[in-house]
Short mmCIF file of C-alpha atoms in Angstrom, two decimals:
data_model
loop_
_atom_site.label_atom_id
_atom_site.label_comp_id
_atom_site.label_asym_id
_atom_site.label_seq_id
_atom_site.Cartn_x
_atom_site.Cartn_y
_atom_site.Cartn_z
CA MET A 1 -5.79 50.40 -88.61
CA ASP A 2 -4.08 50.15 -85.26
CA GLU A 3 -1.44 47.68 -84.12
CA LYS A 4 -3.95 45.60 -82.17
CA GLU A 5 -5.92 44.84 -85.35
CA LEU A 6 -2.80 43.96 -87.32
CA PHE A 7 -1.68 41.26 -84.92
CA GLY A 8 -5.07 40.21 -83.54
CA PHE A 9 -6.54 36.75 -83.90
CA SER A 10 -9.15 36.36 -86.63
CA TRP A 11 -11.96 34.08 -85.49
CA SER A 12 -13.79 34.44 -88.78
CA GLY A 13 -10.64 33.39 -90.62
CA LEU A 14 -10.29 30.34 -88.40
CA PHE A 15 -13.92 29.32 -88.95
CA LEU A 16 -13.79 29.78 -92.72
CA VAL A 17 -10.47 27.96 -93.14
CA THR A 18 -11.80 25.10 -91.00
CA ALA A 19 -14.97 24.94 -93.10
CA VAL A 20 -13.15 24.85 -96.42
CA SER A 21 -10.56 22.35 -95.16
CA SER A 22 -13.06 19.90 -93.71
CA ILE A 23 -15.34 19.99 -96.76
CA LEU A 24 -12.41 19.54 -99.15
CA PHE A 25 -11.02 16.71 -97.04
CA SER A 26 -14.41 15.03 -97.14
CA PHE A 27 -14.39 15.17 -100.94
CA VAL A 28 -10.84 13.78 -101.00
CA LEU A 29 -12.05 10.90 -98.84
CA LYS A 30 -14.90 10.40 -101.34
CA LEU A 31 -12.34 10.04 -104.13
CA LEU A 32 -10.11 7.68 -102.14
CA ASP A 33 -12.62 5.60 -100.20
CA GLY A 34 -15.88 6.06 -102.10
CA SER A 35 -17.89 7.61 -99.27
CA HIS A 36 -18.21 11.03 -97.67
CA SER A 37 -17.58 11.60 -93.99
CA PRO A 38 -20.81 13.00 -92.49
CA LEU A 39 -18.87 14.34 -89.49
CA LEU A 40 -16.53 16.38 -91.69
CA ILE A 41 -19.45 17.76 -93.70
CA LYS A 42 -21.24 18.80 -90.49
CA ILE A 43 -18.06 20.41 -89.11
CA GLY A 44 -17.63 22.29 -92.38
CA VAL A 45 -21.20 23.57 -92.47
CA VAL A 46 -21.20 24.62 -88.81
CA SER A 47 -17.82 26.34 -89.20
CA ALA A 48 -19.00 28.20 -92.31
CA ILE A 49 -22.14 29.40 -90.51
CA LEU A 50 -20.10 30.54 -87.49
CA GLY A 51 -17.65 32.35 -89.77
CA LEU A 52 -20.43 34.17 -91.59
CA ILE A 53 -22.13 35.10 -88.31
CA ASN A 54 -18.82 36.43 -87.00
CA ILE A 55 -18.28 38.55 -90.14
CA LEU A 56 -21.86 39.85 -89.92
CA LEU A 57 -21.47 40.79 -86.24
CA LYS A 58 -18.19 42.60 -86.98
CA GLN A 59 -19.90 44.63 -89.68
CA LEU A 60 -22.87 45.46 -87.47
CA SER A 61 -20.69 46.50 -84.53
CA LYS A 62 -18.66 49.03 -86.54
CA PRO A 63 -19.59 52.63 -85.87
CA VAL A 64 -21.40 54.39 -88.69
CA SER A 65 -18.86 56.44 -90.62
CA GLY A 66 -21.44 58.94 -91.87
CA GLN A 67 -21.95 60.46 -88.44
CA LYS A 68 -20.26 63.79 -87.86
CA LYS A 69 -18.01 64.05 -84.84
CA LYS A 70 -18.19 67.13 -82.68
CA LEU A 71 -14.96 68.98 -82.30
CA VAL A 72 -14.55 70.54 -78.91
CA PRO A 73 -12.47 73.76 -79.06
#
């Protein structure tokens, strides 16, 4: 793991934290007010989908580790 990855920004983390936070906040509003917020539910679902797509694209863009590298003498 290089230094760039250690201090880089995680888009998938942002999307997943946003999804969990908005869905939980919607359920808290349900407890307090008696109704869900459709906007928060939609934000949560869209954020979760974007986070999963981002994780999937990261996995697909990694080089295959089973390939042998040629060593040039």
